Amino acid sequence: MLDFAIFAVTFLLALVGAVLYLYPASRQASGIPGITPTEEKDGNLPDIVNSGSLHEFLVNLHERFGPVVSFWFGRRLVVSLGTVDVLKQHINPNKTLDPFETMLKSLLRYQSDGNASENHTRKKLYENGVTNSLQSNFALLLKLSEELLDKWLSYPESQHVPLCQHMLGFAMKSVTQMVMGSAFEDDQEVIRFQKNHGTVWSEIGKGFLDGSLDKNTTRKRQYEDALMQLESILKKIIKERKGRNFSQYVFIDSLVQGKLNDQQILEDTMIFSLASCIITAKLCTWAICFLTTSEEVQKKLYEEIDQVLGKGPVTPEKIEELRYCRQVLCETVRIAKLTPVSARLQDIEGKIDKFIIPRETLVLYALGVVLQDPSTWPSPYKFDPDRFDDESIMKTFSLLGFSGTQEWPELRFAYMVTTVLLSVLVRRLHLLSVEGQVIETKYELVTSSKEEAWITVSKRY
């Protein structure tokens, strides 16, 4: 029974297993409040399974024991931080590694991390890649958004639209072309990438928990084949774009033109494409979901779009003026808890409040807990984009990696894609919820809905 339960644990639990597998931690809890192991071998794994997800387990743990808590994964100590105040004591703004990159590299068993100087260089390449690919491909992004609009305009008002399915398709089309180039103008290439992406994403990390992937030869073969196909695609693109000039600048060009070897380019592009596709898809999905349930917010967003764009075209300059739209997206990330946990390895022995955190302890940032803390976010369960008018709130959001200088490159990419899409859709359509629908949340590496989310649309003009 436990084996089956372990098999069902989310990606976040896989992350913990992966990092602890690679980095053994201290056995000493150092007096940090928390719970003792339920089982000698599995630690608190049964408690996490019974909670439904690591995020839900951490919510309960922090409610019981406060902002700094400990628990056990197997025979190893894990510390979780659950308020802005304690996170401020631990977060190092000079850290150059993207948490998503760190997590996915562990789960994919990529091991090409460099020193601080190399990581700083790669961060700059990432930033340039995101900026230049968004600028160079704005017309493409607008075209794909308008194609989706035309599709939705053709529907009768009573028709239910499968939002998750459409947003995943839109994200795959836009991200693959903007990250890897014109090969993905072919819908069949996008479909093939999406299939392999889905296989890899659904299997990442399971073997760290229960060895189920190694035990199931069919699943293991499918996973390895999907990963090999994705890597083969990337190797071909890297070779094609080296030493040549293309009219279309894409993200991978920044890495190819930098002083990185082919393996680093392959791994970084794999990480960025995997993360960007899923983050973009889920940000688009949740933003539209929340707009359908808040008529007042949708009206205010439409008024801003109408005021900024008027009857004119959507341009990069006009998109930058959509301040309220950015507030809507920030509030979407917060209330959806889009990425509910990130992690850092404790490099040296450290101190949080009065507690000593031993060296090589895995420290979780319980972002999902922090994002619903009423001491930081008044009325935390209310969808209220106006809260981000407050400069101090934006500073807190930046500290958590969701905005500003600490913003994850994959999220920055997703913000722009989603902004363009919303400017196109909300300008022409009322986005409406389906009466009686209850959307349940599934907390994984990126938060999603458990089932398909359905909406309806009606024409504004």
PDB file of N, CA, C and O in Angstrom, residues 304-338:
ATOM      1  N   GLU A 304      -8.296  49.296 -19.049  1.00  0.00           N
ATOM      2  CA  GLU A 304      -6.895  49.657 -19.250  1.00  0.00           C
ATOM      3  C   GLU A 304      -6.447  49.329 -20.663  1.00  0.00           C
ATOM      4  O   GLU A 304      -5.786  50.144 -21.326  1.00  0.00           O
ATOM      5  N   ILE A 305      -6.795  48.141 -21.134  1.00  0.00           N
ATOM      6  CA  ILE A 305      -6.413  47.736 -22.488  1.00  0.00           C
ATOM      7  C   ILE A 305      -7.005  48.693 -23.517  1.00  0.00           C
ATOM      8  O   ILE A 305      -6.333  49.119 -24.469  1.00  0.00           O
ATOM      9  N   ASP A 306      -8.265  49.058 -23.328  1.00  0.00           N
ATOM     10  CA  ASP A 306      -8.948  49.963 -24.261  1.00  0.00           C
ATOM     11  C   ASP A 306      -8.303  51.352 -24.230  1.00  0.00           C
ATOM     12  O   ASP A 306      -8.114  51.978 -25.279  1.00  0.00           O
ATOM     13  N   GLN A 307      -7.931  51.803 -23.034  1.00  0.00           N
ATOM     14  CA  GLN A 307      -7.317  53.127 -22.905  1.00  0.00           C
ATOM     15  C   GLN A 307      -5.922  53.149 -23.520  1.00  0.00           C
ATOM     16  O   GLN A 307      -5.547  54.106 -24.211  1.00  0.00           O
ATOM     17  N   VAL A 308      -5.142  52.116 -23.284  1.00  0.00           N
ATOM     18  CA  VAL A 308      -3.755  52.085 -23.769  1.00  0.00           C
ATOM     19  C   VAL A 308      -3.684  51.786 -25.264  1.00  0.00           C
ATOM     20  O   VAL A 308      -2.929  52.424 -26.011  1.00  0.00           O
ATOM     21  N   LEU A 309      -4.472  50.817 -25.721  1.00  0.00           N
ATOM     22  CA  LEU A 309      -4.388  50.386 -27.119  1.00  0.00           C
ATOM     23  C   LEU A 309      -5.316  51.160 -28.043  1.00  0.00           C
ATOM     24  O   LEU A 309      -5.006  51.359 -29.219  1.00  0.00           O
ATOM     25  N   GLY A 310      -6.477  51.585 -27.504  1.00  0.00           N
ATOM     26  CA  GLY A 310      -7.463  52.250 -28.348  1.00  0.00           C
ATOM     27  C   GLY A 310      -7.851  51.361 -29.512  1.00  0.00           C
ATOM     28  O   GLY A 310      -8.078  50.154 -29.352  1.00  0.00           O
ATOM     29  N   LYS A 311      -7.903  51.938 -30.693  1.00  0.00           N
ATOM     30  CA  LYS A 311      -8.204  51.168 -31.907  1.00  0.00           C
ATOM     31  C   LYS A 311      -6.933  50.767 -32.642  1.00  0.00           C
ATOM     32  O   LYS A 311      -6.972  50.145 -33.706  1.00  0.00           O
ATOM     33  N   GLY A 312      -5.796  51.112 -32.040  1.00  0.00           N
ATOM     34  CA  GLY A 312      -4.526  50.854 -32.704  1.00  0.00           C
ATOM     35  C   GLY A 312      -4.024  49.438 -32.496  1.00  0.00           C
ATOM     36  O   GLY A 312      -4.616  48.645 -31.758  1.00  0.00           O
ATOM     37  N   PRO A 313      -2.901  49.103 -33.117  1.00  0.00           N
ATOM     38  CA  PRO A 313      -2.339  47.758 -33.009  1.00  0.00           C
ATOM     39  C   PRO A 313      -1.686  47.512 -31.652  1.00  0.00           C
ATOM     40  O   PRO A 313      -1.346  48.458 -30.933  1.00  0.00           O
ATOM     41  N   VAL A 314      -1.507  46.242 -31.324  1.00  0.00           N
ATOM     42  CA  VAL A 314      -0.763  45.856 -30.126  1.00  0.00           C
ATOM     43  C   VAL A 314       0.726  45.946 -30.462  1.00  0.00           C
ATOM     44  O   VAL A 314       1.196  45.326 -31.416  1.00  0.00           O
ATOM     45  N   THR A 315       1.455  46.732 -29.689  1.00  0.00           N
ATOM     46  CA  THR A 315       2.889  46.908 -29.937  1.00  0.00           C
ATOM     47  C   THR A 315       3.660  46.644 -28.649  1.00  0.00           C
ATOM     48  O   THR A 315       3.090  46.716 -27.550  1.00  0.00           O
ATOM     49  N   PRO A 316       4.961  46.357 -28.746  1.00  0.00           N
ATOM     50  CA  PRO A 316       5.761  46.145 -27.531  1.00  0.00           C
ATOM     51  C   PRO A 316       5.721  47.347 -26.590  1.00  0.00           C
ATOM     52  O   PRO A 316       5.678  47.188 -25.365  1.00  0.00           O
ATOM     53  N   GLU A 317       5.731  48.549 -27.153  1.00  0.00           N
ATOM     54  CA  GLU A 317       5.714  49.754 -26.326  1.00  0.00           C
ATOM     55  C   GLU A 317       4.397  49.867 -25.557  1.00  0.00           C
ATOM     56  O   GLU A 317       4.379  50.225 -24.365  1.00  0.00           O
ATOM     57  N   LYS A 318       3.287  49.566 -26.226  1.00  0.00           N
ATOM     58  CA  LYS A 318       1.977  49.622 -25.569  1.00  0.00           C
ATOM     59  C   LYS A 318       1.844  48.543 -24.500  1.00  0.00           C
ATOM     60  O   LYS A 318       1.266  48.767 -23.434  1.00  0.00           O
ATOM     61  N   ILE A 319       2.390  47.365 -24.767  1.00  0.00           N
ATOM     62  CA  ILE A 319       2.330  46.260 -23.795  1.00  0.00           C
ATOM     63  C   ILE A 319       3.007  46.664 -22.490  1.00  0.00           C
ATOM     64  O   ILE A 319       2.529  46.337 -21.395  1.00  0.00           O
ATOM     65  N   GLU A 320       4.118  47.400 -22.590  1.00  0.00           N
ATOM     66  CA  GLU A 320       4.849  47.825 -21.398  1.00  0.00           C
ATOM     67  C   GLU A 320       4.026  48.790 -20.543  1.00  0.00           C
ATOM     68  O   GLU A 320       4.301  48.961 -19.352  1.00  0.00           O
ATOM     69  N   GLU A 321       3.011  49.428 -21.138  1.00  0.00           N
ATOM     70  CA  GLU A 321       2.186  50.386 -20.402  1.00  0.00           C
ATOM     71  C   GLU A 321       1.040  49.714 -19.636  1.00  0.00           C
ATOM     72  O   GLU A 321       0.335  50.381 -18.869  1.00  0.00           O
ATOM     73  N   LEU A 322       0.840  48.435 -19.843  1.00  0.00           N
ATOM     74  CA  LEU A 322      -0.284  47.739 -19.210  1.00  0.00           C
ATOM     75  C   LEU A 322       0.075  47.368 -17.772  1.00  0.00           C
ATOM     76  O   LEU A 322       0.284  46.202 -17.426  1.00  0.00           O
ATOM     77  N   ARG A 323       0.100  48.380 -16.919  1.00  0.00           N
ATOM     78  CA  ARG A 323       0.523  48.173 -15.533  1.00  0.00           C
ATOM     79  C   ARG A 323      -0.472  47.309 -14.761  1.00  0.00           C
ATOM     80  O   ARG A 323      -0.074  46.433 -13.984  1.00  0.00           O
ATOM     81  N   TYR A 324      -1.753  47.565 -14.941  1.00  0.00           N
ATOM     82  CA  TYR A 324      -2.749  46.784 -14.187  1.00  0.00           C
ATOM     83  C   TYR A 324      -2.724  45.320 -14.621  1.00  0.00           C
ATOM     84  O   TYR A 324      -2.904  44.421 -13.800  1.00  0.00           O
ATOM     85  N   CYS A 325      -2.455  45.083 -15.902  1.00  0.00           N
ATOM     86  CA  CYS A 325      -2.358  43.701 -16.387  1.00  0.00           C
ATOM     87  C   CYS A 325      -1.234  42.980 -15.654  1.00  0.00           C
ATOM     88  O   CYS A 325      -1.388  41.809 -15.273  1.00  0.00           O
ATOM     89  N   ARG A 326      -0.111  43.662 -15.438  1.00  0.00           N
ATOM     90  CA  ARG A 326       0.988  43.037 -14.695  1.00  0.00           C
ATOM     91  C   ARG A 326       0.559  42.750 -13.260  1.00  0.00           C
ATOM     92  O   ARG A 326       0.923  41.717 -12.698  1.00  0.00           O
ATOM     93  N   GLN A 327      -0.227  43.643 -12.667  1.00  0.00           N
ATOM     94  CA  GLN A 327      -0.730  43.394 -11.324  1.00  0.00           C
ATOM     95  C   GLN A 327      -1.637  42.156 -11.302  1.00  0.00           C
ATOM     96  O   GLN A 327      -1.587  41.361 -10.354  1.00  0.00           O
ATOM     97  N   VAL A 328      -2.447  41.995 -12.338  1.00  0.00           N
ATOM     98  CA  VAL A 328      -3.308  40.816 -12.450  1.00  0.00           C
ATOM     99  C   VAL A 328      -2.467  39.544 -12.484  1.00  0.00           C
ATOM    100  O   VAL A 328      -2.780  38.543 -11.825  1.00  0.00           O
ATOM    101  N   LEU A 329      -1.364  39.583 -13.225  1.00  0.00           N
ATOM    102  CA  LEU A 329      -0.514  38.396 -13.342  1.00  0.00           C
ATOM    103  C   LEU A 329       0.237  38.117 -12.044  1.00  0.00           C
ATOM    104  O   LEU A 329       0.399  36.955 -11.661  1.00  0.00           O
ATOM    105  N   CYS A 330       0.685  39.166 -11.373  1.00  0.00           N
ATOM    106  CA  CYS A 330       1.336  38.962 -10.074  1.00  0.00           C
ATOM    107  C   CYS A 330       0.357  38.335  -9.083  1.00  0.00           C
ATOM    108  O   CYS A 330       0.711  37.402  -8.351  1.00  0.00           O
ATOM    109  N   GLU A 331      -0.865  38.844  -9.064  1.00  0.00           N
ATOM    110  CA  GLU A 331      -1.863  38.287  -8.156  1.00  0.00           C
ATOM    111  C   GLU A 331      -2.250  36.866  -8.549  1.00  0.00           C
ATOM    112  O   GLU A 331      -2.539  36.020  -7.694  1.00  0.00           O
ATOM    113  N   THR A 332      -2.200  36.569  -9.849  1.00  0.00           N
ATOM    114  CA  THR A 332      -2.445  35.193 -10.312  1.00  0.00           C
ATOM    115  C   THR A 332      -1.382  34.250  -9.771  1.00  0.00           C
ATOM    116  O   THR A 332      -1.690  33.179  -9.254  1.00  0.00           O
ATOM    117  N   VAL A 333      -0.118  34.648  -9.892  1.00  0.00           N
ATOM    118  CA  VAL A 333       0.984  33.836  -9.366  1.00  0.00           C
ATOM    119  C   VAL A 333       0.808  33.626  -7.865  1.00  0.00           C
ATOM    120  O   VAL A 333       0.997  32.513  -7.352  1.00  0.00           O
ATOM    121  N   ARG A 334       0.422  34.690  -7.154  1.00  0.00           N
ATOM    122  CA  ARG A 334       0.287  34.603  -5.696  1.00  0.00           C
ATOM    123  C   ARG A 334      -0.862  33.700  -5.275  1.00  0.00           C
ATOM    124  O   ARG A 334      -0.688  32.769  -4.487  1.00  0.00           O
ATOM    125  N   ILE A 335      -2.050  33.959  -5.799  1.00  0.00           N
ATOM    126  CA  ILE A 335      -3.216  33.243  -5.285  1.00  0.00           C
ATOM    127  C   ILE A 335      -3.271  31.805  -5.808  1.00  0.00           C
ATOM    128  O   ILE A 335      -3.802  30.914  -5.137  1.00  0.00           O
ATOM    129  N   ALA A 336      -2.696  31.559  -6.983  1.00  0.00           N
ATOM    130  CA  ALA A 336      -2.627  30.183  -7.500  1.00  0.00           C
ATOM    131  C   ALA A 336      -1.474  29.416  -6.861  1.00  0.00           C
ATOM    132  O   ALA A 336      -1.412  28.202  -6.973  1.00  0.00           O
ATOM    133  N   LYS A 337      -0.555  30.158  -6.204  1.00  0.00           N
ATOM    134  CA  LYS A 337       0.678  29.552  -5.669  1.00  0.00           C
ATOM    135  C   LYS A 337       1.342  28.762  -6.798  1.00  0.00           C
ATOM    136  O   LYS A 337       1.550  27.559  -6.723  1.00  0.00           O
ATOM    137  N   LEU A 338       1.653  29.491  -7.874  1.00  0.00           N
ATOM    138  CA  LEU A 338       2.063  28.872  -9.138  1.00  0.00           C
ATOM    139  C   LEU A 338       3.234  27.916  -8.964  1.00  0.00           C
ATOM    140  O   LEU A 338       3.260  26.833  -9.541  1.00  0.00           O
TER     141      LEU A 338
END
